[in-house]
mmCIF file of C-alpha atoms and ligand atoms in Angstrom:
data_model
loop_
_atom_site.group_PDB
_atom_site.id
_atom_site.type_symbol
_atom_site.label_atom_id
_atom_site.label_comp_id
_atom_site.label_asym_id
_atom_site.label_seq_id
_atom_site.Cartn_x
_atom_site.Cartn_y
_atom_site.Cartn_z
ATOM 1 C CA MET H 278 25.832 -1.890 -3.065
ATOM 2 C CA GLY H 279 25.980 -2.086 0.758
ATOM 3 C CA GLU H 280 24.455 -4.928 2.763
ATOM 4 C CA GLU H 281 21.383 -2.936 3.920
ATOM 5 C CA GLU H 282 20.660 -1.802 0.334
ATOM 6 C CA ARG H 283 20.944 -5.380 -0.860
ATOM 7 C CA TYR H 284 18.386 -6.486 1.761
ATOM 8 C CA GLU H 285 16.111 -3.597 0.841
ATOM 9 C CA GLU H 286 16.182 -4.587 -2.833
ATOM 10 C CA ALA H 287 15.370 -8.196 -1.888
ATOM 11 C CA ARG H 288 12.519 -6.952 0.344
ATOM 12 C CA LYS H 289 11.089 -4.863 -2.525
ATOM 13 C CA ARG H 290 11.131 -7.934 -4.799
ATOM 14 C CA MET H 291 9.373 -9.997 -2.091
ATOM 15 C CA VAL H 292 6.683 -7.327 -1.622
ATOM 16 C CA GLU H 293 6.182 -6.960 -5.388
ATOM 17 C CA TYR H 294 5.715 -10.730 -5.650
ATOM 18 C CA LEU H 295 3.132 -10.635 -2.815
ATOM 19 C CA ARG H 296 1.339 -7.729 -4.526
ATOM 20 C CA GLN H 297 0.891 -9.967 -7.582
ATOM 21 C CA GLN H 298 -0.698 -12.579 -5.273
ATOM 22 C CA GLY H 299 -3.398 -10.049 -4.312
ATOM 23 C CA ILE H 300 -2.272 -9.016 -0.805
ATOM 24 C CA SER H 301 -3.684 -5.668 0.399
ATOM 25 C CA GLY H 302 -1.669 -2.450 0.272
ATOM 26 C CA GLU H 303 -1.535 -1.893 4.028
ATOM 27 C CA VAL H 304 -0.103 -5.344 4.736
ATOM 28 C CA LEU H 305 2.463 -4.870 1.948
ATOM 29 C CA GLU H 306 3.534 -1.508 3.377
ATOM 30 C CA ALA H 307 3.961 -3.148 6.794
ATOM 31 C CA MET H 308 6.025 -5.963 5.292
ATOM 32 C CA MET H 309 8.182 -3.458 3.436
ATOM 33 C CA ARG H 310 9.064 -1.897 6.804
ATOM 34 C CA VAL H 311 10.004 -5.132 8.625
ATOM 35 C CA LYS H 312 13.606 -6.269 8.159
ATOM 36 C CA ARG H 313 13.031 -10.030 7.878
ATOM 37 C CA HIS H 314 16.784 -10.688 7.785
ATOM 38 C CA LEU H 315 16.905 -9.657 11.473
ATOM 39 C CA PHE H 316 14.519 -12.521 12.364
ATOM 40 C CA VAL H 317 16.278 -15.504 10.775
ATOM 41 C CA PRO H 318 19.401 -17.274 12.075
ATOM 42 C CA PRO H 319 22.503 -15.434 10.735
ATOM 43 C CA GLU H 320 23.484 -18.325 8.423
ATOM 44 C CA ARG H 321 20.043 -17.983 6.703
ATOM 45 C CA SER H 322 20.023 -14.203 6.220
ATOM 46 C CA ASP H 323 20.734 -14.469 2.481
ATOM 47 C CA SER H 324 17.487 -16.475 2.106
ATOM 48 C CA ALA H 325 15.466 -14.141 4.341
ATOM 49 C CA TYR H 326 13.369 -12.642 1.511
ATOM 50 C CA GLY H 327 12.481 -15.829 -0.353
ATOM 51 C CA ASP H 328 8.817 -16.836 -0.179
ATOM 52 C CA TYR H 329 9.294 -20.040 1.806
ATOM 53 C CA PRO H 330 9.526 -21.086 5.465
ATOM 54 C CA LEU H 331 12.992 -21.321 7.043
ATOM 55 C CA PRO H 332 14.242 -23.335 10.031
ATOM 56 C CA ILE H 333 14.769 -21.249 13.178
ATOM 57 C CA GLY H 334 15.959 -24.012 15.526
ATOM 58 C CA GLU H 335 14.266 -26.479 17.892
ATOM 59 C CA GLY H 336 12.549 -28.087 14.853
ATOM 60 C CA GLN H 337 10.452 -24.915 14.319
ATOM 61 C CA THR H 338 10.093 -22.572 11.338
ATOM 62 C CA ILE H 339 9.495 -18.939 10.428
ATOM 63 C CA SER H 340 6.418 -19.051 8.162
ATOM 64 C CA ALA H 341 6.663 -18.133 4.469
ATOM 65 C CA PRO H 342 6.030 -14.414 3.810
ATOM 66 C CA HIS H 343 2.843 -15.095 1.777
ATOM 67 C CA MET H 344 1.361 -16.977 4.755
ATOM 68 C CA VAL H 345 2.136 -14.108 7.166
ATOM 69 C CA ALA H 346 0.624 -11.688 4.637
ATOM 70 C CA MET H 347 -2.551 -13.743 4.128
ATOM 71 C CA MET H 348 -3.130 -14.246 7.860
ATOM 72 C CA CYS H 349 -2.729 -10.509 8.529
ATOM 73 C CA ASP H 350 -5.038 -9.717 5.602
ATOM 74 C CA TYR H 351 -7.777 -12.067 6.858
ATOM 75 C CA LEU H 352 -7.642 -10.510 10.337
ATOM 76 C CA GLU H 353 -8.067 -6.958 8.931
ATOM 77 C CA LEU H 354 -5.804 -5.595 11.664
ATOM 78 C CA LYS H 355 -6.395 -1.971 12.616
ATOM 79 C CA ARG H 356 -4.425 0.651 14.511
ATOM 80 C CA GLY H 357 -4.963 0.533 18.261
ATOM 81 C CA GLU H 358 -6.072 -3.107 18.433
ATOM 82 C CA LYS H 359 -5.102 -5.566 21.158
ATOM 83 C CA VAL H 360 -3.917 -8.796 19.570
ATOM 84 C CA LEU H 361 -2.854 -12.235 20.809
ATOM 85 C CA GLU H 362 -0.404 -14.303 18.770
ATOM 86 C CA VAL H 363 0.167 -17.978 19.605
ATOM 87 C CA GLY H 364 3.650 -19.173 18.578
ATOM 88 C CA ALA H 365 6.171 -16.300 18.689
ATOM 89 C CA GLY H 366 8.897 -18.356 16.933
ATOM 90 C CA SER H 367 11.309 -15.832 15.417
ATOM 91 C CA GLY H 368 9.153 -12.773 16.214
ATOM 92 C CA TYR H 369 8.787 -11.847 12.493
ATOM 93 C CA HIS H 370 5.018 -12.316 12.232
ATOM 94 C CA ALA H 371 4.703 -10.369 15.504
ATOM 95 C CA ALA H 372 6.672 -7.473 13.967
ATOM 96 C CA VAL H 373 4.323 -7.345 10.948
ATOM 97 C CA ILE H 374 1.283 -7.339 13.289
ATOM 98 C CA GLU H 375 2.955 -4.561 15.301
ATOM 99 C CA GLU H 376 3.379 -2.440 12.171
ATOM 100 C CA LEU H 377 -0.355 -2.806 11.469
ATOM 101 C CA ILE H 378 -1.700 -2.067 14.967
ATOM 102 C CA GLY H 379 0.768 0.782 15.549
ATOM 103 C CA GLU H 380 2.016 2.305 18.774
ATOM 104 C CA GLU H 381 -1.568 2.669 20.057
ATOM 105 C CA GLY H 382 -2.056 -1.093 19.908
ATOM 106 C CA HIS H 383 -0.470 -3.931 21.821
ATOM 107 C CA LEU H 384 0.519 -7.443 20.881
ATOM 108 C CA TYR H 385 0.847 -10.293 23.358
ATOM 109 C CA THR H 386 2.645 -13.284 21.896
ATOM 110 C CA ILE H 387 3.147 -16.607 23.660
ATOM 111 C CA GLU H 388 5.715 -19.315 22.887
ATOM 112 C CA ARG H 389 6.141 -22.765 24.495
ATOM 113 C CA ILE H 390 9.883 -23.184 23.781
ATOM 114 C CA GLN H 391 12.017 -21.090 26.129
ATOM 115 C CA TRP H 392 14.887 -20.738 23.627
ATOM 116 C CA LEU H 393 12.465 -19.241 21.070
ATOM 117 C CA VAL H 394 11.065 -16.867 23.713
ATOM 118 C CA GLU H 395 14.608 -15.519 24.027
ATOM 119 C CA PHE H 396 15.246 -15.560 20.237
ATOM 120 C CA SER H 397 12.025 -13.678 19.404
ATOM 121 C CA THR H 398 12.488 -11.192 22.267
ATOM 122 C CA LYS H 399 16.036 -10.418 21.105
ATOM 123 C CA ASN H 400 14.997 -10.078 17.434
ATOM 124 C CA LEU H 401 12.031 -7.800 18.204
ATOM 125 C CA LYS H 402 14.186 -5.612 20.432
ATOM 126 C CA ARG H 403 16.998 -5.136 17.927
ATOM 127 C CA ALA H 404 14.447 -4.409 15.167
ATOM 128 C CA GLY H 405 13.016 -1.680 17.433
ATOM 129 C CA TYR H 406 9.559 -3.096 18.365
ATOM 130 C CA LYS H 407 8.377 -2.022 21.805
ATOM 131 C CA ASN H 408 4.607 -2.642 21.971
ATOM 132 C CA VAL H 409 4.937 -6.380 22.130
ATOM 133 C CA THR H 410 5.088 -8.664 25.148
ATOM 134 C CA VAL H 411 6.551 -12.143 24.664
ATOM 135 C CA THR H 412 5.611 -14.723 27.292
ATOM 136 C CA HIS H 413 6.570 -18.339 27.879
ATOM 137 C CA GLY H 414 3.827 -20.928 28.333
ATOM 138 C CA ASP H 415 1.132 -23.116 26.848
ATOM 139 C CA GLY H 416 -0.573 -20.868 24.316
ATOM 140 C CA THR H 417 -3.514 -23.272 23.913
ATOM 141 C CA LEU H 418 -4.794 -21.637 27.114
ATOM 142 C CA GLY H 419 -4.526 -18.161 25.559
ATOM 143 C CA VAL H 420 -3.278 -15.344 27.789
ATOM 144 C CA PRO H 421 -6.323 -14.671 30.021
ATOM 145 C CA GLU H 422 -4.734 -11.875 32.058
ATOM 146 C CA HIS H 423 -4.787 -9.478 29.075
ATOM 147 C CA ALA H 424 -8.100 -10.610 27.502
ATOM 148 C CA PRO H 425 -10.350 -9.723 25.759
ATOM 149 C CA TYR H 426 -8.550 -9.444 22.394
ATOM 150 C CA ASP H 427 -9.708 -7.820 19.166
ATOM 151 C CA LYS H 428 -7.884 -10.449 17.101
ATOM 152 C CA ILE H 429 -6.077 -13.769 17.685
ATOM 153 C CA SER H 430 -3.453 -15.117 15.264
ATOM 154 C CA VAL H 431 -2.468 -18.761 15.729
ATOM 155 C CA THR H 432 0.724 -19.754 13.909
ATOM 156 C CA CYS H 433 0.658 -23.528 14.528
ATOM 157 C CA ALA H 434 -1.953 -26.147 13.617
ATOM 158 C CA ALA H 435 -4.555 -27.214 16.213
ATOM 159 C CA PRO H 436 -6.924 -30.224 16.310
ATOM 160 C CA ASP H 437 -9.832 -27.781 16.819
ATOM 161 C CA VAL H 438 -10.282 -24.194 18.034
ATOM 162 C CA PRO H 439 -9.180 -24.164 21.709
ATOM 163 C CA PRO H 440 -12.184 -22.975 23.809
ATOM 164 C CA PRO H 441 -10.093 -20.318 25.661
ATOM 165 C CA TYR H 442 -9.634 -18.457 22.341
ATOM 166 C CA ILE H 443 -13.386 -18.016 21.937
ATOM 167 C CA GLU H 444 -13.718 -16.940 25.588
ATOM 168 C CA GLN H 445 -10.839 -14.441 25.292
ATOM 169 C CA LEU H 446 -12.059 -12.895 22.013
ATOM 170 C CA LYS H 447 -14.194 -9.728 21.973
ATOM 171 C CA THR H 448 -17.583 -9.894 20.291
ATOM 172 C CA GLY H 449 -16.896 -8.735 16.742
ATOM 173 C CA GLY H 450 -13.375 -10.159 16.962
ATOM 174 C CA LYS H 451 -11.602 -12.576 14.590
ATOM 175 C CA ILE H 452 -9.287 -15.557 14.897
ATOM 176 C CA VAL H 453 -7.127 -16.974 12.142
ATOM 177 C CA ILE H 454 -6.053 -20.558 12.839
ATOM 178 C CA PRO H 455 -4.766 -23.604 10.933
ATOM 179 C CA LEU H 456 -6.701 -26.779 11.824
ATOM 180 C CA GLY H 457 -5.771 -30.410 11.177
ATOM 181 C CA ARG H 458 -2.846 -32.758 11.570
ATOM 182 C CA TYR H 459 -1.789 -34.367 8.262
ATOM 183 C CA THR H 460 -4.018 -32.248 6.030
ATOM 184 C CA GLN H 461 -4.480 -28.760 7.349
ATOM 185 C CA LYS H 462 -6.764 -25.883 6.367
ATOM 186 C CA LEU H 463 -6.613 -22.268 7.417
ATOM 187 C CA TYR H 464 -9.829 -20.994 9.060
ATOM 188 C CA LEU H 465 -11.149 -17.531 9.802
ATOM 189 C CA ILE H 466 -13.359 -17.565 12.904
ATOM 190 C CA GLU H 467 -15.635 -14.607 13.653
ATOM 191 C CA LYS H 468 -17.419 -14.058 16.949
ATOM 192 C CA LYS H 469 -20.738 -12.346 16.247
ATOM 193 C CA ASN H 470 -24.040 -13.427 17.836
ATOM 194 C CA GLY H 471 -22.709 -16.946 17.289
ATOM 195 C CA ILE H 472 -19.422 -18.300 15.959
ATOM 196 C CA GLU H 473 -18.851 -18.209 12.189
ATOM 197 C CA LYS H 474 -16.190 -20.518 10.796
ATOM 198 C CA ASN H 475 -14.891 -19.983 7.226
ATOM 199 C CA ARG H 476 -12.418 -22.304 5.545
ATOM 200 C CA LYS H 477 -9.810 -20.398 3.519
ATOM 201 C CA CYS H 478 -7.033 -22.583 2.031
ATOM 202 C CA ASP H 479 -4.707 -25.585 2.411
ATOM 203 C CA VAL H 480 -1.680 -24.902 4.625
ATOM 204 C CA VAL H 481 1.283 -26.660 6.272
ATOM 205 C CA PHE H 482 2.152 -25.669 9.848
ATOM 206 C CA VAL H 483 4.006 -27.209 12.790
ATOM 207 C CA PRO H 484 1.606 -28.603 15.430
ATOM 208 C CA LEU H 485 0.156 -26.654 18.341
ATOM 209 C CA ILE H 486 1.267 -28.658 21.362
ATOM 210 C CA GLY H 487 -0.419 -28.374 24.756
ATOM 211 C CA ARG H 488 -3.610 -28.794 26.793
ATOM 212 C CA TYR H 489 -5.959 -28.102 23.813
ATOM 213 C CA GLY H 490 -3.403 -28.992 21.128
ATOM 214 C CA PHE H 491 -1.841 -32.238 19.949
HETATM 215 N N1 SAM W 784 5.105 -16.752 14.218
HETATM 216 C C1 SAM W 784 6.395 -17.357 14.086
HETATM 217 C C2 SAM W 784 7.383 -16.502 13.346
HETATM 218 O O1 SAM W 784 7.030 -15.432 12.843
HETATM 219 O O2 SAM W 784 8.554 -16.903 13.279
HETATM 220 C C3 SAM W 784 6.356 -18.723 13.461
HETATM 221 C C4 SAM W 784 5.853 -19.704 14.383
HETATM 222 S S1 SAM W 784 6.158 -21.398 14.081
HETATM 223 C C5 SAM W 784 5.381 -21.692 12.543
HETATM 224 C C6 SAM W 784 5.011 -22.027 15.315
HETATM 225 C C7 SAM W 784 5.463 -21.778 16.736
HETATM 226 O O3 SAM W 784 4.415 -22.213 17.612
HETATM 227 C C8 SAM W 784 6.716 -22.545 17.138
HETATM 228 O O4 SAM W 784 7.689 -21.649 17.579
HETATM 229 C C9 SAM W 784 6.233 -23.459 18.272
HETATM 230 O O5 SAM W 784 7.182 -23.676 19.272
HETATM 231 C C10 SAM W 784 5.032 -22.675 18.795
HETATM 232 N N2 SAM W 784 4.057 -23.445 19.576
HETATM 233 C C11 SAM W 784 3.581 -24.699 19.382
HETATM 234 N N3 SAM W 784 2.684 -25.023 20.345
HETATM 235 C C12 SAM W 784 2.591 -23.938 21.165
HETATM 236 C C13 SAM W 784 1.843 -23.631 22.336
HETATM 237 N N4 SAM W 784 0.995 -24.495 22.892
HETATM 238 N N5 SAM W 784 2.005 -22.427 22.898
HETATM 239 C C14 SAM W 784 2.852 -21.504 22.363
HETATM 240 N N6 SAM W 784 3.592 -21.736 21.274
HETATM 241 C C15 SAM W 784 3.463 -22.929 20.663
#
């Protein structure tokens, strides 16, 4: 069996495992299309399809596949949407979002560590993703120049929801965000007439660092 076939088999096993955890069909199809081994450091590629986080350098991690799947599921991403991701990291989660919003959509992802801006940009490019813009900066401020967003996906844990996210979200839009320092919970925020905040599950994320972070 060639290397690509071996990765494909591992990807199928990962997706089958996620299916058993109750992840929706569309998210699973998207994850079947994204080559996760292209988003991890080369020395980790044999572990790319295990359901756990992996180090990507600079003390940061690529989130476990089930966490990426759950966050995408909660956001109910649709084709053509404009999405903001905070914490580009490896670019993997961005690629899954891209698969769900399609060529009609656009993803803006912001990363505070310059080396990871370059790592994620390179990974997304070689995996063939074009409708994604990676920027360097403090993502606690959002990316106001491209607002408003249909959805916001925050991949690091914040003390509370940064006010710019609420301002930059469309009415009817959703944010998924981990909150807390030592004990963290994942929240789904919905902007309707007011702001609805629903607690989902316990999580472990690296901290959001910046003006409205830690
Ligand atoms: N989504 C990433 C992936 O698929 O690999 C995983 C992201 S990792 C769990 C969280 C990322 O958030 C780290 O790369 C970290 O540098 C970044 N981060 C932390 N604070 C940030 C901020 N204020 N603005 C932008 N990125 C931030």
